[in-house]
Amino acid sequence: VRMLGELDIEQREIERLEAVASSGSVARKTLIEREYARDKIQASLVVQREALRLHGLSAEQVRAIETQRRLLTELKLYSPSADGTSRSELNLSQQVHLDAVLPTAFLSNSGTTPMILRELHVHRGQAVNAGEPLATLVDYSQLYVEGMAFEQDLAALTQAVQSGWTVKAVFDETNSRRSVVSDLEIAYVDSEVDSASRTVKFFVRLPNDLLPAAGDRRDERFINWRYRPGQRIQLQIPAEVWEDEIVLPVDAVASEGVEFFIFQQNGDHFDRVSVHVKYRDQSSVVIANDGQVFPGDVVAMKAAHQMQMAIKNKSGGAVDPHAGHNH
């Protein structure tokens, strides 16, 4: 604005000198000096116009400053496109005509999974440089479970990976309840053994699910995932495979000394059947498919120990192997 005023003064002075220079009252050199000063001001104005455009003003806004001789009291700036949009489409000066498009950052997300804002690195009104991170977004739709295996278990872990055996993840819940997620894939096994703990890290892929909103709430600003980073999980990795054997829950098998029994339905009661247990852990029992029980037979899937104790109390001593239990 100051240069525009100086340009007007120089232009009026040049016009006055031109009127009197023809009569010889003013030396021609004085007129040339004024014209040279005018040209310098015009060159500086060109530089100032480009500087204003680099700061986000449009050509129309620059012309308005020149004609009205008033500076802008407010200027809205918008981040330029990073997805290949042409410069003219998102020119900072044209955003007044694009009120529906107010981009502040661009995110390439091919899927429909919502992301969570974990950390905001800038604050409102802060000036940022090109390439500077604005925020940290996380996608919890696919998690990796970090497991640790001892050195002596490394052979079994390698066998499971090479054989393509799947893994079970056990989550402890309230009231001693447990939920199990099956058919998980081992992503990879670490190449180094921790010198302090003497363990090897391995990682299992865990697909995650969004939990439904409570009641009629549909606030998309807040989402809730079923599994969360930091949860403690037990991983069950198969070490051996038995073909054509029978697997039952651990509560379906009762023990009496070195013998094991299940309770098979026979009409309106259950018969106690002796079985050969080949493997037993916290949740499952593998029994031999030796003809004592066949796939498809109906057996009591829980409370086998209580049924065993009921038979023992009823008989008043040792349990008759052929005794039945009405249920």
One Martini backbone bead per residue (centre of mass of N, CA, C, O) as a GRO file, in nm:
protein
  327
    1VAL     BB    1   0.058   0.063  -0.020
    2ARG     BB    2   0.302   0.253  -0.006
    3MET     BB    3   0.393   0.211  -0.305
    4LEU     BB    4   0.136   0.316  -0.436
    5GLY     BB    5   0.166   0.602  -0.331
    6GLU     BB    6   0.445   0.657  -0.463
    7LEU     BB    7   0.350   0.609  -0.753
    8ASP     BB    8   0.147   0.840  -0.768
    9ILE     BB    9   0.349   1.067  -0.717
   10GLU     BB   10   0.536   1.012  -0.957
   11GLN     BB   11   0.321   1.037  -1.180
   12ARG     BB   12   0.243   1.333  -1.123
   13GLU     BB   13   0.529   1.450  -1.160
   14ILE     BB   14   0.568   1.361  -1.452
   15GLU     BB   15   0.328   1.517  -1.570
   16ARG     BB   16   0.434   1.800  -1.486
   17LEU     BB   17   0.712   1.785  -1.633
   18GLU     BB   18   0.601   1.741  -1.921
   19ALA     BB   19   0.457   2.023  -1.938
   20VAL     BB   20   0.743   2.197  -1.884
   21ALA     BB   21   0.973   2.070  -2.068
   22SER     BB   22   0.899   2.201  -2.348
   23SER     BB   23   0.991   2.503  -2.243
   24GLY     BB   24   1.266   2.464  -2.058
   25SER     BB   25   1.229   2.490  -1.734
   26VAL     BB   26   1.315   2.182  -1.738
   27ALA     BB   27   1.518   1.938  -1.717
   28ARG     BB   28   1.542   1.634  -1.869
   29LYS     BB   29   1.685   1.484  -1.635
   30THR     BB   30   1.457   1.502  -1.424
   31LEU     BB   31   1.252   1.327  -1.577
   32ILE     BB   32   1.425   1.070  -1.594
   33GLU     BB   33   1.451   1.024  -1.287
   34ARG     BB   34   1.147   0.985  -1.236
   35GLU     BB   35   1.107   0.742  -1.425
   36TYR     BB   36   1.308   0.560  -1.279
   37ALA     BB   37   1.160   0.559  -1.004
   38ARG     BB   38   0.899   0.436  -1.115
   39ASP     BB   39   1.022   0.166  -1.219
   40LYS     BB   40   1.116   0.067  -0.940
   41ILE     BB   41   0.836   0.052  -0.811
   42GLN     BB   42   0.708  -0.147  -1.015
   43ALA     BB   43   0.908  -0.379  -0.959
   44SER     BB   44   0.837  -0.406  -0.655
   45LEU     BB   45   0.536  -0.474  -0.701
   46VAL     BB   46   0.577  -0.744  -0.842
   47VAL     BB   47   0.713  -0.881  -0.601
   48GLN     BB   48   0.477  -0.837  -0.397
   49ARG     BB   49   0.262  -0.996  -0.548
   50GLU     BB   50   0.408  -1.275  -0.536
   51ALA     BB   51   0.428  -1.287  -0.228
   52LEU     BB   52   0.122  -1.291  -0.176
   53ARG     BB   53   0.066  -1.554  -0.338
   54LEU     BB   54   0.253  -1.735  -0.159
   55HIS     BB   55   0.056  -1.666   0.100
   56GLY     BB   56  -0.253  -1.722  -0.050
   57LEU     BB   57  -0.325  -1.514  -0.253
   58SER     BB   58  -0.508  -1.387  -0.491
   59ALA     BB   59  -0.546  -1.199  -0.766
   60GLU     BB   60  -0.805  -1.061  -0.662
   61GLN     BB   61  -0.690  -0.972  -0.386
   62VAL     BB   62  -0.460  -0.799  -0.495
   63ARG     BB   63  -0.640  -0.604  -0.662
   64ALA     BB   64  -0.804  -0.505  -0.418
   65ILE     BB   65  -0.568  -0.368  -0.274
   66GLU     BB   66  -0.503  -0.166  -0.503
   67THR     BB   67  -0.786  -0.026  -0.525
   68GLN     BB   68  -0.854   0.012  -0.199
   69ARG     BB   69  -0.607   0.042  -0.003
   70ARG     BB   70  -0.647  -0.244   0.161
   71LEU     BB   71  -0.611  -0.468   0.396
   72LEU     BB   72  -0.646  -0.773   0.517
   73THR     BB   73  -0.815  -0.909   0.809
   74GLU     BB   74  -0.860  -1.201   0.661
   75LEU     BB   75  -0.715  -1.546   0.628
   76LYS     BB   76  -0.760  -1.848   0.464
   77LEU     BB   77  -0.607  -2.167   0.513
   78TYR     BB   78  -0.516  -2.453   0.303
   79SER     BB   79  -0.431  -2.751   0.234
   80PRO     BB   80  -0.281  -2.906   0.002
   81SER     BB   81  -0.277  -3.143  -0.221
   82ALA     BB   82  -0.164  -3.511  -0.211
   83ASP     BB   83  -0.353  -3.662  -0.464
   84GLY     BB   84  -0.324  -3.490  -0.755
   85THR     BB   85  -0.454  -3.234  -0.748
   86SER     BB   86  -0.501  -2.959  -0.890
   87ARG     BB   87  -0.411  -2.636  -0.831
   88SER     BB   88  -0.685  -2.498  -0.916
   89GLU     BB   89  -0.880  -2.657  -0.727
   90LEU     BB   90  -0.682  -2.586  -0.450
   91ASN     BB   91  -0.669  -2.295  -0.432
   92LEU     BB   92  -0.645  -2.087  -0.171
   93SER     BB   93  -0.823  -1.847  -0.306
   94GLN     BB   94  -1.087  -2.053  -0.382
   95GLN     BB   95  -1.231  -2.150  -0.107
   96VAL     BB   96  -1.488  -1.967  -0.105
   97HIS     BB   97  -1.613  -2.176  -0.337
   98LEU     BB   98  -1.529  -2.438  -0.124
   99ASP     BB   99  -1.694  -2.503   0.152
  100ALA     BB  100  -1.716  -2.828   0.127
  101VAL     BB  101  -1.390  -2.801   0.108
  102LEU     BB  102  -1.174  -2.875   0.405
  103PRO     BB  103  -0.864  -2.946   0.400
  104THR     BB  104  -0.594  -3.073   0.632
  105ALA     BB  105  -0.574  -3.382   0.540
  106PHE     BB  106  -0.435  -3.687   0.398
  107LEU     BB  107  -0.582  -4.022   0.359
  108SER     BB  108  -0.484  -4.354   0.281
  109ASN     BB  109  -0.777  -4.576   0.268
  110SER     BB  110  -0.890  -4.870   0.127
  111GLY     BB  111  -1.068  -4.920   0.355
  112THR     BB  112  -1.337  -4.928   0.623
  113THR     BB  113  -1.159  -4.893   0.862
  114PRO     BB  114  -1.138  -4.748   1.146
  115MET     BB  115  -0.958  -4.493   1.307
  116ILE     BB  116  -0.725  -4.393   1.562
  117LEU     BB  117  -0.649  -4.125   1.768
  118ARG     BB  118  -0.356  -4.126   1.960
  119GLU     BB  119  -0.192  -3.862   1.843
  120LEU     BB  120  -0.124  -3.507   1.878
  121HIS     BB  121   0.134  -3.289   1.742
  122VAL     BB  122  -0.066  -3.047   1.721
  123HIS     BB  123  -0.200  -2.721   1.729
  124ARG     BB  124  -0.396  -2.468   1.720
  125GLY     BB  125  -0.229  -2.246   1.492
  126GLN     BB  126   0.004  -2.402   1.400
  127ALA     BB  127   0.301  -2.409   1.239
  128VAL     BB  128   0.391  -2.601   0.949
  129ASN     BB  129   0.573  -2.829   0.778
  130ALA     BB  130   0.667  -3.002   0.527
  131GLY     BB  131   0.622  -3.338   0.646
  132GLU     BB  132   0.495  -3.294   0.911
  133PRO     BB  133   0.358  -3.440   1.168
  134LEU     BB  134   0.022  -3.438   1.302
  135ALA     BB  135  -0.048  -3.753   1.349
  136THR     BB  136  -0.160  -4.062   1.514
  137LEU     BB  137  -0.266  -4.353   1.351
  138VAL     BB  138  -0.473  -4.643   1.420
  139ASP     BB  139  -0.498  -5.001   1.334
  140TYR     BB  140  -0.701  -5.274   1.492
  141SER     BB  141  -0.788  -5.505   1.280
  142GLN     BB  142  -0.475  -5.599   1.303
  143LEU     BB  143  -0.302  -5.822   1.505
  144TYR     BB  144  -0.016  -5.898   1.721
  145VAL     BB  145   0.098  -6.173   1.890
  146GLU     BB  146   0.326  -6.198   2.156
  147GLY     BB  147   0.545  -6.461   2.197
  148MET     BB  148   0.703  -6.705   2.430
  149ALA     BB  149   0.978  -6.933   2.395
  150PHE     BB  150   1.158  -7.180   2.479
  151GLU     BB  151   1.423  -7.352   2.372
  152GLN     BB  152   1.287  -7.642   2.407
  153ASP     BB  153   1.033  -7.530   2.212
  154LEU     BB  154   1.146  -7.470   1.923
  155ALA     BB  155   1.090  -7.733   1.768
  156ALA     BB  156   0.779  -7.727   1.797
  157LEU     BB  157   0.742  -7.449   1.666
  158THR     BB  158   0.869  -7.517   1.391
  159GLN     BB  159   0.674  -7.750   1.325
  160ALA     BB  160   0.417  -7.577   1.318
  161VAL     BB  161   0.504  -7.392   1.087
  162GLN     BB  162   0.573  -7.611   0.868
  163SER     BB  163   0.274  -7.754   0.899
  164GLY     BB  164   0.040  -7.530   0.945
  165TRP     BB  165  -0.045  -7.491   1.226
  166THR     BB  166  -0.270  -7.387   1.447
  167VAL     BB  167  -0.383  -7.143   1.685
  168LYS     BB  168  -0.462  -7.071   2.026
  169ALA     BB  169  -0.654  -6.823   2.203
  170VAL     BB  170  -0.658  -6.727   2.552
  171PHE     BB  171  -0.911  -6.562   2.742
  172ASP     BB  172  -0.949  -6.399   3.034
  173GLU     BB  173  -1.228  -6.375   3.240
  174THR     BB  174  -1.481  -6.347   3.421
  175ASN     BB  175  -1.550  -6.591   3.643
  176SER     BB  176  -1.336  -6.796   3.513
  177ARG     BB  177  -1.358  -6.729   3.224
  178ARG     BB  178  -1.316  -6.848   2.878
  179SER     BB  179  -1.180  -6.751   2.565
  180VAL     BB  180  -1.162  -6.887   2.227
  181VAL     BB  181  -0.928  -6.863   1.955
  182SER     BB  182  -0.912  -7.002   1.644
  183ASP     BB  183  -0.716  -7.037   1.368
  184LEU     BB  184  -0.427  -6.928   1.399
  185GLU     BB  185  -0.144  -6.757   1.266
  186ILE     BB  186   0.190  -6.787   1.217
  187ALA     BB  187   0.398  -6.549   1.108
  188TYR     BB  188   0.668  -6.548   1.302
  189VAL     BB  189   1.012  -6.610   1.396
  190ASP     BB  190   1.259  -6.533   1.571
  191SER     BB  191   1.628  -6.522   1.531
  192GLU     BB  192   1.647  -6.470   1.846
  193VAL     BB  193   1.787  -6.508   2.169
  194ASP     BB  194   1.734  -6.419   2.477
  195SER     BB  195   1.984  -6.377   2.712
  196ALA     BB  196   1.807  -6.347   2.974
  197SER     BB  197   1.537  -6.545   2.923
  198ARG     BB  198   1.566  -6.770   2.701
  199THR     BB  199   1.386  -6.658   2.458
  200VAL     BB  200   1.140  -6.673   2.192
  201LYS     BB  201   0.995  -6.487   1.954
  202PHE     BB  202   0.648  -6.472   1.848
  203PHE     BB  203   0.388  -6.434   1.586
  204VAL     BB  204   0.029  -6.369   1.585
  205ARG     BB  205  -0.253  -6.352   1.412
  206LEU     BB  206  -0.528  -6.106   1.496
  207PRO     BB  207  -0.837  -6.064   1.439
  208ASN     BB  208  -1.059  -5.795   1.456
  209ASP     BB  209  -1.343  -5.643   1.635
  210LEU     BB  210  -1.630  -5.467   1.643
  211LEU     BB  211  -1.823  -5.324   1.875
  212PRO     BB  212  -2.120  -5.255   1.962
  213ALA     BB  213  -2.321  -5.020   2.041
  214ALA     BB  214  -2.484  -4.889   2.296
  215GLY     BB  215  -2.779  -4.917   2.211
  216ASP     BB  216  -2.852  -4.610   2.021
  217ARG     BB  217  -2.563  -4.555   1.973
  218ARG     BB  218  -2.387  -4.353   1.689
  219ASP     BB  219  -2.090  -4.262   1.765
  220GLU     BB  220  -1.815  -4.227   1.543
  221ARG     BB  221  -1.590  -4.113   1.740
  222PHE     BB  222  -1.644  -4.392   1.891
  223ILE     BB  223  -1.460  -4.694   1.942
  224ASN     BB  224  -1.474  -5.067   1.988
  225TRP     BB  225  -1.261  -5.319   2.059
  226ARG     BB  226  -1.214  -5.642   2.146
  227TYR     BB  227  -0.907  -5.610   2.104
  228ARG     BB  228  -0.604  -5.515   2.290
  229PRO     BB  229  -0.333  -5.371   2.347
  230GLY     BB  230  -0.182  -5.555   2.631
  231GLN     BB  231  -0.301  -5.814   2.646
  232ARG     BB  232  -0.342  -6.122   2.800
  233ILE     BB  233  -0.223  -6.435   2.654
  234GLN     BB  234  -0.287  -6.768   2.562
  235LEU     BB  235  -0.092  -7.003   2.382
  236GLN     BB  236  -0.185  -7.278   2.167
  237ILE     BB  237   0.048  -7.523   2.055
  238PRO     BB  238   0.101  -7.770   1.853
  239ALA     BB  239   0.312  -8.080   1.890
  240GLU     BB  240   0.087  -8.298   1.806
  241VAL     BB  241  -0.064  -8.556   1.595
  242TRP     BB  242  -0.378  -8.722   1.597
  243GLU     BB  243  -0.537  -8.983   1.445
  244ASP     BB  244  -0.850  -9.080   1.509
  245GLU     BB  245  -0.944  -8.925   1.763
  246ILE     BB  246  -1.074  -8.824   2.086
  247VAL     BB  247  -1.221  -8.512   2.187
  248LEU     BB  248  -1.248  -8.365   2.514
  249PRO     BB  249  -1.337  -8.222   2.775
  250VAL     BB  250  -1.206  -8.213   3.088
  251ASP     BB  251  -1.502  -8.243   3.231
  252ALA     BB  252  -1.562  -8.540   3.086
  253VAL     BB  253  -1.329  -8.650   3.281
  254ALA     BB  254  -1.263  -8.903   3.510
  255SER     BB  255  -1.085  -9.000   3.810
  256GLU     BB  256  -0.927  -9.324   3.940
  257GLY     BB  257  -0.637  -9.290   3.987
  258VAL     BB  258  -0.526  -9.443   3.681
  259GLU     BB  259  -0.815  -9.397   3.594
  260PHE     BB  260  -1.057  -9.339   3.326
  261PHE     BB  261  -1.377  -9.160   3.275
  262ILE     BB  262  -1.694  -9.180   3.122
  263PHE     BB  263  -2.033  -9.067   3.028
  264GLN     BB  264  -2.276  -9.266   2.878
  265GLN     BB  265  -2.554  -9.277   2.704
  266ASN     BB  266  -2.845  -9.492   2.826
  267GLY     BB  267  -3.110  -9.364   2.769
  268ASP     BB  268  -3.198  -9.255   3.106
  269HIS     BB  269  -2.882  -9.300   3.135
  270PHE     BB  270  -2.547  -9.337   3.266
  271ASP     BB  271  -2.244  -9.481   3.167
  272ARG     BB  272  -1.952  -9.607   3.280
  273VAL     BB  273  -1.640  -9.549   3.096
  274SER     BB  274  -1.347  -9.676   3.011
  275VAL     BB  275  -1.041  -9.496   2.933
  276HIS     BB  276  -0.776  -9.386   2.715
  277VAL     BB  277  -0.532  -9.155   2.790
  278LYS     BB  278  -0.307  -8.955   2.581
  279TYR     BB  279  -0.416  -8.657   2.662
  280ARG     BB  280  -0.364  -8.361   2.887
  281ASP     BB  281  -0.513  -8.051   2.980
  282GLN     BB  282  -0.687  -7.771   3.074
  283SER     BB  283  -0.926  -7.835   2.830
  284SER     BB  284  -0.826  -8.122   2.717
  285VAL     BB  285  -0.898  -8.462   2.588
  286VAL     BB  286  -0.730  -8.756   2.474
  287ILE     BB  287  -0.878  -9.043   2.333
  288ALA     BB  288  -0.899  -9.354   2.247
  289ASN     BB  289  -0.999  -9.534   1.944
  290ASP     BB  290  -1.093  -9.858   2.090
  291GLY     BB  291  -1.431  -9.901   2.130
  292GLN     BB  292  -1.556  -9.770   2.389
  293VAL     BB  293  -1.592  -9.522   2.195
  294PHE     BB  294  -1.780  -9.331   1.959
  295PRO     BB  295  -1.844  -9.140   1.717
  296GLY     BB  296  -2.160  -8.989   1.829
  297ASP     BB  297  -2.169  -9.030   2.107
  298VAL     BB  298  -2.330  -8.974   2.413
  299VAL     BB  299  -2.190  -8.742   2.644
  300ALA     BB  300  -2.068  -8.602   2.919
  301MET     BB  301  -1.922  -8.270   2.913
  302LYS     BB  302  -1.979  -8.246   3.229
  303ALA     BB  303  -1.945  -8.336   3.561
  304ALA     BB  304  -1.781  -8.606   3.602
  305HIS     BB  305  -1.682  -8.586   3.895
  306GLN     BB  306  -1.961  -8.568   4.031
  307MET     BB  307  -2.063  -8.841   3.925
  308GLN     BB  308  -1.843  -9.008   4.057
  309MET     BB  309  -1.910  -8.926   4.354
  310ALA     BB  310  -2.202  -9.027   4.354
  311ILE     BB  311  -2.137  -9.326   4.313
  312LYS     BB  312  -1.949  -9.359   4.557
  313ASN     BB  313  -2.158  -9.275   4.778
  314LYS     BB  314  -2.376  -9.488   4.708
  315SER     BB  315  -2.179  -9.746   4.755
  316GLY     BB  316  -1.973  -9.683   5.009
  317GLY     BB  317  -1.708  -9.689   4.810
  318ALA     BB  318  -1.610  -9.849   4.578
  319VAL     BB  319  -1.631  -9.845   4.242
  320ASP     BB  320  -1.829  -9.975   4.009
  321PRO     BB  321  -1.747 -10.015   3.681
  322HIS     BB  322  -2.072 -10.101   3.611
  323ALA     BB  323  -2.194  -9.857   3.706
  324GLY     BB  324  -2.469  -9.644   3.721
  325HIS     BB  325  -2.621  -9.314   3.637
  326ASN     BB  326  -2.870  -9.129   3.722
  327HIS     BB  327  -2.999  -8.824   3.514
   0.00000   0.00000   0.00000
